[in-house]
mmCIF file with all atom_site columns, C-alpha atoms in Angstrom:
data_model
loop_
_atom_site.group_PDB
_atom_site.id
_atom_site.type_symbol
_atom_site.label_atom_id
_atom_site.label_alt_id
_atom_site.label_comp_id
_atom_site.label_asym_id
_atom_site.label_entity_id
_atom_site.label_seq_id
_atom_site.pdbx_PDB_ins_code
_atom_site.Cartn_x
_atom_site.Cartn_y
_atom_site.Cartn_z
_atom_site.occupancy
_atom_site.B_iso_or_equiv
_atom_site.pdbx_formal_charge
_atom_site.auth_seq_id
_atom_site.auth_comp_id
_atom_site.auth_asym_id
_atom_site.auth_atom_id
_atom_site.pdbx_PDB_model_num
ATOM 1   C CA . MET A 1 1   ? -4.661  -28.754 -9.376  1.00 73.00 ? 1   MET A CA 1
ATOM 2   C CA . LYS A 1 2   ? -5.139  -24.959 -8.987  1.00 93.00 ? 2   LYS A CA 1
ATOM 3   C CA . THR A 1 3   ? -9.047  -24.067 -7.800  1.00 95.00 ? 3   THR A CA 1
ATOM 4   C CA . VAL A 1 4   ? -10.546 -20.954 -6.257  1.00 96.00 ? 4   VAL A CA 1
ATOM 5   C CA . LYS A 1 5   ? -13.911 -20.860 -4.310  1.00 96.00 ? 5   LYS A CA 1
ATOM 6   C CA . LEU A 1 6   ? -16.799 -18.286 -5.296  1.00 96.00 ? 6   LEU A CA 1
ATOM 7   C CA . LEU A 1 7   ? -19.689 -17.557 -4.030  1.00 95.00 ? 7   LEU A CA 1
ATOM 8   C CA . ASP A 1 8   ? -21.247 -21.667 -3.502  1.00 93.00 ? 8   ASP A CA 1
ATOM 9   C CA . ARG A 1 9   ? -19.065 -23.253 -6.276  1.00 94.00 ? 9   ARG A CA 1
ATOM 10  C CA . GLU A 1 10  ? -15.636 -24.309 -6.782  1.00 96.00 ? 10  GLU A CA 1
ATOM 11  C CA . PHE A 1 11  ? -13.317 -23.675 -9.841  1.00 97.00 ? 11  PHE A CA 1
ATOM 12  C CA . ARG A 1 12  ? -10.151 -25.388 -11.316 1.00 97.00 ? 12  ARG A CA 1
ATOM 13  C CA . VAL A 1 13  ? -7.827  -23.447 -13.907 1.00 98.00 ? 13  VAL A CA 1
ATOM 14  C CA . SER A 1 14  ? -8.544  -24.603 -17.110 1.00 97.00 ? 14  SER A CA 1
ATOM 15  C CA . ILE A 1 15  ? -6.393  -21.883 -19.094 1.00 98.00 ? 15  ILE A CA 1
ATOM 16  C CA . PRO A 1 16  ? -3.327  -20.408 -17.381 1.00 98.00 ? 16  PRO A CA 1
ATOM 17  C CA . ALA A 1 17  ? -2.852  -16.727 -17.856 1.00 97.00 ? 17  ALA A CA 1
ATOM 18  C CA . GLU A 1 18  ? 0.318   -17.139 -20.246 1.00 98.00 ? 18  GLU A CA 1
ATOM 19  C CA . GLU A 1 19  ? -1.801  -19.195 -22.930 1.00 98.00 ? 19  GLU A CA 1
ATOM 20  C CA . ILE A 1 20  ? -4.226  -16.441 -22.997 1.00 98.00 ? 20  ILE A CA 1
ATOM 21  C CA . ASP A 1 21  ? -0.896  -13.560 -23.232 1.00 98.00 ? 21  ASP A CA 1
ATOM 22  C CA . ASN A 1 22  ? 0.044   -15.595 -26.062 1.00 98.00 ? 22  ASN A CA 1
ATOM 23  C CA . VAL A 1 23  ? -3.279  -15.796 -28.179 1.00 98.00 ? 23  VAL A CA 1
ATOM 24  C CA . ILE A 1 24  ? -4.229  -12.022 -27.563 1.00 98.00 ? 24  ILE A CA 1
ATOM 25  C CA . ALA A 1 25  ? -0.098  -11.198 -28.611 1.00 98.00 ? 25  ALA A CA 1
ATOM 26  C CA . GLN A 1 26  ? -1.059  -13.041 -31.943 1.00 98.00 ? 26  GLN A CA 1
ATOM 27  C CA . MET A 1 27  ? -4.889  -11.702 -32.409 1.00 98.00 ? 27  MET A CA 1
ATOM 28  C CA . ALA A 1 28  ? -3.061  -7.956  -32.291 1.00 98.00 ? 28  ALA A CA 1
ATOM 29  C CA . GLU A 1 29  ? -0.557  -9.197  -34.149 1.00 98.00 ? 29  GLU A CA 1
ATOM 30  C CA . LYS A 1 30  ? -2.977  -9.769  -36.938 1.00 98.00 ? 30  LYS A CA 1
ATOM 31  C CA . MET A 1 31  ? -5.300  -7.200  -36.257 1.00 98.00 ? 31  MET A CA 1
ATOM 32  C CA . ASN A 1 32  ? -2.424  -4.850  -36.821 1.00 98.00 ? 32  ASN A CA 1
ATOM 33  C CA . LYS A 1 33  ? -1.913  -5.843  -40.225 1.00 98.00 ? 33  LYS A CA 1
ATOM 34  C CA . ASP A 1 34  ? -5.336  -6.226  -41.223 1.00 98.00 ? 34  ASP A CA 1
ATOM 35  C CA . LEU A 1 35  ? -6.863  -2.805  -39.906 1.00 98.00 ? 35  LEU A CA 1
ATOM 36  C CA . ALA A 1 36  ? -3.788  -0.624  -41.108 1.00 97.00 ? 36  ALA A CA 1
ATOM 37  C CA . GLY A 1 37  ? -4.919  2.435   -42.575 1.00 94.00 ? 37  GLY A CA 1
ATOM 38  C CA . THR A 1 38  ? -8.413  2.091   -41.080 1.00 94.00 ? 38  THR A CA 1
ATOM 39  C CA . ASN A 1 39  ? -8.629  4.338   -38.209 1.00 91.00 ? 39  ASN A CA 1
ATOM 40  C CA . PRO A 1 40  ? -10.654 1.497   -36.351 1.00 97.00 ? 40  PRO A CA 1
ATOM 41  C CA . LEU A 1 41  ? -12.868 2.397   -33.788 1.00 96.00 ? 41  LEU A CA 1
ATOM 42  C CA . PHE A 1 42  ? -12.769 -0.518  -31.286 1.00 97.00 ? 42  PHE A CA 1
ATOM 43  C CA . ILE A 1 43  ? -16.094 -1.049  -28.579 1.00 94.00 ? 43  ILE A CA 1
ATOM 44  C CA . CYS A 1 44  ? -15.456 -2.943  -25.913 1.00 93.00 ? 44  CYS A CA 1
ATOM 45  C CA . ILE A 1 45  ? -18.239 -4.774  -24.626 1.00 90.00 ? 45  ILE A CA 1
ATOM 46  C CA . LEU A 1 46  ? -18.609 -4.599  -20.654 1.00 80.00 ? 46  LEU A CA 1
ATOM 47  C CA . ASN A 1 47  ? -17.982 -5.865  -18.450 1.00 84.00 ? 47  ASN A CA 1
ATOM 48  C CA . GLY A 1 48  ? -16.859 -8.999  -19.089 1.00 86.00 ? 48  GLY A CA 1
ATOM 49  C CA . SER A 1 49  ? -14.280 -7.812  -21.944 1.00 93.00 ? 49  SER A CA 1
ATOM 50  C CA . PHE A 1 50  ? -12.612 -5.143  -20.070 1.00 95.00 ? 50  PHE A CA 1
ATOM 51  C CA . MET A 1 51  ? -9.637  -6.751  -19.497 1.00 96.00 ? 51  MET A CA 1
ATOM 52  C CA . PHE A 1 52  ? -9.449  -8.480  -22.737 1.00 97.00 ? 52  PHE A CA 1
ATOM 53  C CA . ALA A 1 53  ? -9.657  -5.068  -24.392 1.00 97.00 ? 53  ALA A CA 1
ATOM 54  C CA . SER A 1 54  ? -6.875  -3.625  -22.238 1.00 97.00 ? 54  SER A CA 1
ATOM 55  C CA . ASP A 1 55  ? -4.535  -6.312  -22.931 1.00 97.00 ? 55  ASP A CA 1
ATOM 56  C CA . LEU A 1 56  ? -5.115  -6.402  -26.756 1.00 98.00 ? 56  LEU A CA 1
ATOM 57  C CA . MET A 1 57  ? -5.276  -2.469  -27.290 1.00 98.00 ? 57  MET A CA 1
ATOM 58  C CA . LYS A 1 58  ? -1.863  -2.154  -25.334 1.00 97.00 ? 58  LYS A CA 1
ATOM 59  C CA . GLN A 1 59  ? -0.434  -4.518  -28.362 1.00 98.00 ? 59  GLN A CA 1
ATOM 60  C CA . ILE A 1 60  ? -2.506  -2.383  -31.082 1.00 98.00 ? 60  ILE A CA 1
ATOM 61  C CA . THR A 1 61  ? 0.064   -0.314  -33.184 1.00 98.00 ? 61  THR A CA 1
ATOM 62  C CA . VAL A 1 62  ? -3.105  1.146   -35.790 1.00 97.00 ? 62  VAL A CA 1
ATOM 63  C CA . GLU A 1 63  ? -2.469  4.866   -35.992 1.00 94.00 ? 63  GLU A CA 1
ATOM 64  C CA . ASN A 1 64  ? -5.575  6.467   -35.124 1.00 93.00 ? 64  ASN A CA 1
ATOM 65  C CA . SER A 1 65  ? -7.414  3.631   -32.813 1.00 95.00 ? 65  SER A CA 1
ATOM 66  C CA . GLN A 1 66  ? -9.619  4.400   -30.487 1.00 95.00 ? 66  GLN A CA 1
ATOM 67  C CA . ILE A 1 67  ? -11.502 2.832   -28.024 1.00 95.00 ? 67  ILE A CA 1
ATOM 68  C CA . THR A 1 68  ? -15.146 3.257   -26.495 1.00 93.00 ? 68  THR A CA 1
ATOM 69  C CA . PHE A 1 69  ? -17.478 0.881   -24.439 1.00 90.00 ? 69  PHE A CA 1
ATOM 70  C CA . MET A 1 70  ? -21.212 -0.288  -24.441 1.00 86.00 ? 70  MET A CA 1
ATOM 71  C CA . ARG A 1 71  ? -22.335 -2.123  -21.380 1.00 79.00 ? 71  ARG A CA 1
ATOM 72  C CA . LEU A 1 72  ? -24.873 -5.030  -22.077 1.00 66.00 ? 72  LEU A CA 1
ATOM 73  C CA . SER A 1 73  ? -26.029 -8.042  -19.671 1.00 59.00 ? 73  SER A CA 1
ATOM 74  C CA . SER A 1 74  ? -27.498 -11.443 -20.497 1.00 55.00 ? 74  SER A CA 1
ATOM 75  C CA . TYR A 1 75  ? -26.121 -13.498 -17.821 1.00 50.00 ? 75  TYR A CA 1
ATOM 76  C CA . ASP A 1 76  ? -27.946 -14.310 -14.189 1.00 52.00 ? 76  ASP A CA 1
ATOM 77  C CA . GLY A 1 77  ? -25.996 -16.597 -12.115 1.00 51.00 ? 77  GLY A CA 1
ATOM 78  C CA . MET A 1 78  ? -24.470 -19.493 -14.433 1.00 52.00 ? 78  MET A CA 1
ATOM 79  C CA . GLY A 1 79  ? -26.552 -18.932 -17.101 1.00 54.00 ? 79  GLY A CA 1
ATOM 80  C CA . THR A 1 80  ? -27.897 -16.814 -19.998 1.00 54.00 ? 80  THR A CA 1
ATOM 81  C CA . THR A 1 81  ? -31.107 -14.993 -19.624 1.00 51.00 ? 81  THR A CA 1
ATOM 82  C CA . GLY A 1 82  ? -31.609 -15.304 -23.417 1.00 58.00 ? 82  GLY A CA 1
ATOM 83  C CA . LYS A 1 83  ? -32.540 -11.381 -23.362 1.00 56.00 ? 83  LYS A CA 1
ATOM 84  C CA . VAL A 1 84  ? -29.967 -8.746  -23.440 1.00 53.00 ? 84  VAL A CA 1
ATOM 85  C CA . LYS A 1 85  ? -30.197 -5.413  -21.743 1.00 55.00 ? 85  LYS A CA 1
ATOM 86  C CA . LYS A 1 86  ? -28.423 -2.661  -22.769 1.00 55.00 ? 86  LYS A CA 1
ATOM 87  C CA . LEU A 1 87  ? -26.920 -0.562  -19.548 1.00 46.00 ? 87  LEU A CA 1
ATOM 88  C CA . MET A 1 88  ? -24.769 1.995   -21.495 1.00 53.00 ? 88  MET A CA 1
ATOM 89  C CA . GLY A 1 89  ? -24.219 2.872   -25.060 1.00 67.00 ? 89  GLY A CA 1
ATOM 90  C CA . PHE A 1 90  ? -21.563 4.843   -26.660 1.00 71.00 ? 90  PHE A CA 1
ATOM 91  C CA . THR A 1 91  ? -21.429 8.059   -28.176 1.00 78.00 ? 91  THR A CA 1
ATOM 92  C CA . GLU A 1 92  ? -18.762 8.078   -31.130 1.00 84.00 ? 92  GLU A CA 1
ATOM 93  C CA . ASP A 1 93  ? -19.821 8.689   -34.966 1.00 88.00 ? 93  ASP A CA 1
ATOM 94  C CA . LEU A 1 94  ? -19.599 5.157   -36.211 1.00 90.00 ? 94  LEU A CA 1
ATOM 95  C CA . LYS A 1 95  ? -20.364 6.458   -40.029 1.00 92.00 ? 95  LYS A CA 1
ATOM 96  C CA . ASP A 1 96  ? -17.943 4.975   -42.691 1.00 93.00 ? 96  ASP A CA 1
ATOM 97  C CA . ARG A 1 97  ? -15.338 3.855   -39.991 1.00 94.00 ? 97  ARG A CA 1
ATOM 98  C CA . THR A 1 98  ? -14.312 0.118   -39.231 1.00 96.00 ? 98  THR A CA 1
ATOM 99  C CA . VAL A 1 99  ? -15.733 -0.855  -36.214 1.00 96.00 ? 99  VAL A CA 1
ATOM 100 C CA . VAL A 1 100 ? -14.420 -3.854  -33.951 1.00 98.00 ? 100 VAL A CA 1
ATOM 101 C CA . LEU A 1 101 ? -16.248 -5.245  -31.437 1.00 96.00 ? 101 LEU A CA 1
ATOM 102 C CA . LEU A 1 102 ? -14.598 -6.942  -28.857 1.00 97.00 ? 102 LEU A CA 1
ATOM 103 C CA . GLU A 1 103 ? -16.310 -9.677  -26.600 1.00 96.00 ? 103 GLU A CA 1
ATOM 104 C CA . ASP A 1 104 ? -14.571 -11.604 -23.942 1.00 95.00 ? 104 ASP A CA 1
ATOM 105 C CA . ILE A 1 105 ? -16.728 -14.682 -24.634 1.00 95.00 ? 105 ILE A CA 1
ATOM 106 C CA . VAL A 1 106 ? -18.962 -15.644 -27.728 1.00 96.00 ? 106 VAL A CA 1
ATOM 107 C CA . ASP A 1 107 ? -21.149 -18.708 -26.792 1.00 93.00 ? 107 ASP A CA 1
ATOM 108 C CA . THR A 1 108 ? -24.802 -18.504 -27.875 1.00 92.00 ? 108 THR A CA 1
ATOM 109 C CA . GLY A 1 109 ? -24.318 -15.644 -30.181 1.00 93.00 ? 109 GLY A CA 1
ATOM 110 C CA . ILE A 1 110 ? -27.299 -14.279 -28.621 1.00 88.00 ? 110 ILE A CA 1
ATOM 111 C CA . THR A 1 111 ? -25.244 -11.017 -27.077 1.00 86.00 ? 111 THR A CA 1
ATOM 112 C CA . ILE A 1 112 ? -23.099 -10.351 -29.828 1.00 91.00 ? 112 ILE A CA 1
ATOM 113 C CA . THR A 1 113 ? -26.300 -10.585 -32.517 1.00 91.00 ? 113 THR A CA 1
ATOM 114 C CA . ASN A 1 114 ? -27.985 -8.261  -30.515 1.00 86.00 ? 114 ASN A CA 1
ATOM 115 C CA . THR A 1 115 ? -25.103 -5.497  -30.468 1.00 87.00 ? 115 THR A CA 1
ATOM 116 C CA . LEU A 1 116 ? -24.658 -6.122  -33.953 1.00 91.00 ? 116 LEU A CA 1
ATOM 117 C CA . ASP A 1 117 ? -28.271 -5.413  -34.965 1.00 86.00 ? 117 ASP A CA 1
ATOM 118 C CA . GLN A 1 118 ? -28.060 -1.817  -32.207 1.00 82.00 ? 118 GLN A CA 1
ATOM 119 C CA . ILE A 1 119 ? -25.133 -0.418  -34.339 1.00 86.00 ? 119 ILE A CA 1
ATOM 120 C CA . LYS A 1 120 ? -26.279 -1.513  -37.550 1.00 85.00 ? 120 LYS A CA 1
ATOM 121 C CA . ASP A 1 121 ? -28.155 2.181   -38.095 1.00 84.00 ? 121 ASP A CA 1
ATOM 122 C CA . TYR A 1 122 ? -25.276 4.034   -37.215 1.00 88.00 ? 122 TYR A CA 1
ATOM 123 C CA . GLU A 1 123 ? -23.529 3.112   -41.012 1.00 91.00 ? 123 GLU A CA 1
ATOM 124 C CA . ALA A 1 124 ? -20.014 1.522   -40.043 1.00 94.00 ? 124 ALA A CA 1
ATOM 125 C CA . LYS A 1 125 ? -18.284 1.102   -43.127 1.00 95.00 ? 125 LYS A CA 1
ATOM 126 C CA . GLU A 1 126 ? -17.709 -2.633  -41.698 1.00 96.00 ? 126 GLU A CA 1
ATOM 127 C CA . VAL A 1 127 ? -18.320 -4.100  -38.589 1.00 96.00 ? 127 VAL A CA 1
ATOM 128 C CA . LEU A 1 128 ? -15.767 -6.979  -37.411 1.00 98.00 ? 128 LEU A CA 1
ATOM 129 C CA . ILE A 1 129 ? -16.121 -9.356  -34.190 1.00 98.00 ? 129 ILE A CA 1
ATOM 130 C CA . ALA A 1 130 ? -13.088 -10.299 -32.016 1.00 98.00 ? 130 ALA A CA 1
ATOM 131 C CA . THR A 1 131 ? -13.604 -12.506 -29.241 1.00 98.00 ? 131 THR A CA 1
ATOM 132 C CA . MET A 1 132 ? -11.106 -13.623 -26.952 1.00 98.00 ? 132 MET A CA 1
ATOM 133 C CA . LEU A 1 133 ? -12.846 -17.056 -26.067 1.00 98.00 ? 133 LEU A CA 1
ATOM 134 C CA . PHE A 1 134 ? -15.521 -18.947 -28.403 1.00 98.00 ? 134 PHE A CA 1
ATOM 135 C CA . LYS A 1 135 ? -17.806 -21.940 -27.456 1.00 97.00 ? 135 LYS A CA 1
ATOM 136 C CA . PRO A 1 136 ? -18.964 -23.435 -30.936 1.00 97.00 ? 136 PRO A CA 1
ATOM 137 C CA . ASP A 1 137 ? -20.940 -25.968 -29.553 1.00 96.00 ? 137 ASP A CA 1
ATOM 138 C CA . ALA A 1 138 ? -23.288 -23.345 -27.631 1.00 95.00 ? 138 ALA A CA 1
ATOM 139 C CA . LEU A 1 139 ? -23.977 -21.593 -30.622 1.00 95.00 ? 139 LEU A CA 1
ATOM 140 C CA . ILE A 1 140 ? -27.723 -20.665 -31.135 1.00 94.00 ? 140 ILE A CA 1
ATOM 141 C CA . ARG A 1 141 ? -27.198 -17.791 -33.396 1.00 93.00 ? 141 ARG A CA 1
ATOM 142 C CA . GLU A 1 142 ? -25.424 -18.043 -36.729 1.00 92.00 ? 142 GLU A CA 1
ATOM 143 C CA . VAL A 1 143 ? -22.588 -15.213 -36.312 1.00 95.00 ? 143 VAL A CA 1
ATOM 144 C CA . LYS A 1 144 ? -19.343 -14.319 -38.099 1.00 96.00 ? 144 LYS A CA 1
ATOM 145 C CA . LEU A 1 145 ? -16.493 -14.226 -36.136 1.00 98.00 ? 145 LEU A CA 1
ATOM 146 C CA . ASN A 1 146 ? -13.441 -12.230 -38.065 1.00 98.00 ? 146 ASN A CA 1
ATOM 147 C CA . TYR A 1 147 ? -10.934 -12.618 -34.645 1.00 98.00 ? 147 TYR A CA 1
ATOM 148 C CA . VAL A 1 148 ? -11.055 -15.939 -32.402 1.00 98.00 ? 148 VAL A CA 1
ATOM 149 C CA . GLY A 1 149 ? -8.574  -16.171 -29.527 1.00 97.00 ? 149 GLY A CA 1
ATOM 150 C CA . MET A 1 150 ? -9.363  -19.817 -28.559 1.00 97.00 ? 150 MET A CA 1
ATOM 151 C CA . GLU A 1 151 ? -12.019 -22.180 -28.885 1.00 98.00 ? 151 GLU A CA 1
ATOM 152 C CA . ILE A 1 152 ? -12.873 -23.885 -25.447 1.00 98.00 ? 152 ILE A CA 1
ATOM 153 C CA . PRO A 1 153 ? -15.642 -26.528 -24.584 1.00 97.00 ? 153 PRO A CA 1
ATOM 154 C CA . ASN A 1 154 ? -19.214 -25.174 -23.628 1.00 95.00 ? 154 ASN A CA 1
ATOM 155 C CA . ASP A 1 155 ? -18.288 -25.085 -19.696 1.00 95.00 ? 155 ASP A CA 1
ATOM 156 C CA . PHE A 1 156 ? -19.109 -22.578 -17.247 1.00 95.00 ? 156 PHE A CA 1
ATOM 157 C CA . ILE A 1 157 ? -15.766 -20.343 -16.716 1.00 96.00 ? 157 ILE A CA 1
ATOM 158 C CA . VAL A 1 158 ? -14.681 -17.089 -14.528 1.00 97.00 ? 158 VAL A CA 1
ATOM 159 C CA . GLY A 1 159 ? -11.843 -15.348 -14.707 1.00 97.00 ? 159 GLY A CA 1
ATOM 160 C CA . ARG A 1 160 ? -9.761  -12.971 -17.079 1.00 96.00 ? 160 ARG A CA 1
ATOM 161 C CA . GLY A 1 161 ? -13.125 -10.875 -17.049 1.00 95.00 ? 161 GLY A CA 1
ATOM 162 C CA . LEU A 1 162 ? -15.403 -13.617 -16.913 1.00 95.00 ? 162 LEU A CA 1
ATOM 163 C CA . ASP A 1 163 ? -17.421 -13.961 -13.795 1.00 93.00 ? 163 ASP A CA 1
ATOM 164 C CA . TYR A 1 164 ? -20.198 -16.026 -11.440 1.00 94.00 ? 164 TYR A CA 1
ATOM 165 C CA . ASP A 1 165 ? -22.650 -13.332 -10.028 1.00 91.00 ? 165 ASP A CA 1
ATOM 166 C CA . GLY A 1 166 ? -20.150 -10.162 -10.585 1.00 91.00 ? 166 GLY A CA 1
ATOM 167 C CA . MET A 1 167 ? -17.105 -12.618 -8.950  1.00 95.00 ? 167 MET A CA 1
ATOM 168 C CA . GLY A 1 168 ? -13.879 -13.800 -10.531 1.00 96.00 ? 168 GLY A CA 1
ATOM 169 C CA . ARG A 1 169 ? -13.325 -11.022 -13.219 1.00 95.00 ? 169 ARG A CA 1
ATOM 170 C CA . ASN A 1 170 ? -10.320 -10.371 -11.497 1.00 96.00 ? 170 ASN A CA 1
ATOM 171 C CA . LEU A 1 171 ? -8.665  -13.830 -11.719 1.00 97.00 ? 171 LEU A CA 1
ATOM 172 C CA . PRO A 1 172 ? -5.580  -13.770 -14.513 1.00 97.00 ? 172 PRO A CA 1
ATOM 173 C CA . ASP A 1 173 ? -6.380  -17.408 -15.715 1.00 98.00 ? 173 ASP A CA 1
ATOM 174 C CA . VAL A 1 174 ? -9.228  -18.761 -16.635 1.00 98.00 ? 174 VAL A CA 1
ATOM 175 C CA . TYR A 1 175 ? -11.296 -21.420 -14.276 1.00 98.00 ? 175 TYR A CA 1
ATOM 176 C CA . THR A 1 176 ? -13.891 -23.731 -14.996 1.00 97.00 ? 176 THR A CA 1
ATOM 177 C CA . VAL A 1 177 ? -16.387 -25.145 -12.904 1.00 96.00 ? 177 VAL A CA 1
ATOM 178 C CA . ILE A 1 178 ? -16.094 -28.135 -11.092 1.00 95.00 ? 178 ILE A CA 1
ATOM 179 C CA . GLU A 1 179 ? -19.536 -30.201 -11.037 1.00 83.00 ? 179 GLU A CA 1
ATOM 180 C CA . LYS A 1 180 ? -20.441 -31.832 -8.060  1.00 65.00 ? 180 LYS A CA 1
#
């Protein structure tokens, strides 16, 4: 079993990089069909989604696609604070555009519903949500997800953009914390 140590915790591989790559490729294929002719604007929710967004966008073939970034924060250590801080917004015009929010993970739903609240006044034609990972057992806010890579258990994970106090984002696989 492949493990890594980050700060004071040990983690074991739970989703290999190849599996994530396949899921993202399938998601991109579906988006390419669904979004054809829409001039979509993808909004990457930083910091965690940067790897997912990069992997996905390399496979998006929809003409006139654009990507921008929005930075939010809701975690401290291994737990959510329950509050979302907007650290960096975007400047693109969303009016009458198809917007696709890119999230690394949807767990409680707090971050994504907060993001939806923040952009509703921008008059987008439609707002879709794509997430690499989804923890249905952690969901406390109702949210409609349009593209879901994988459903996973409600465990604390790192890797592929996800972090533990800023550590582990660079890992190509996803790791689950080993509880002691």
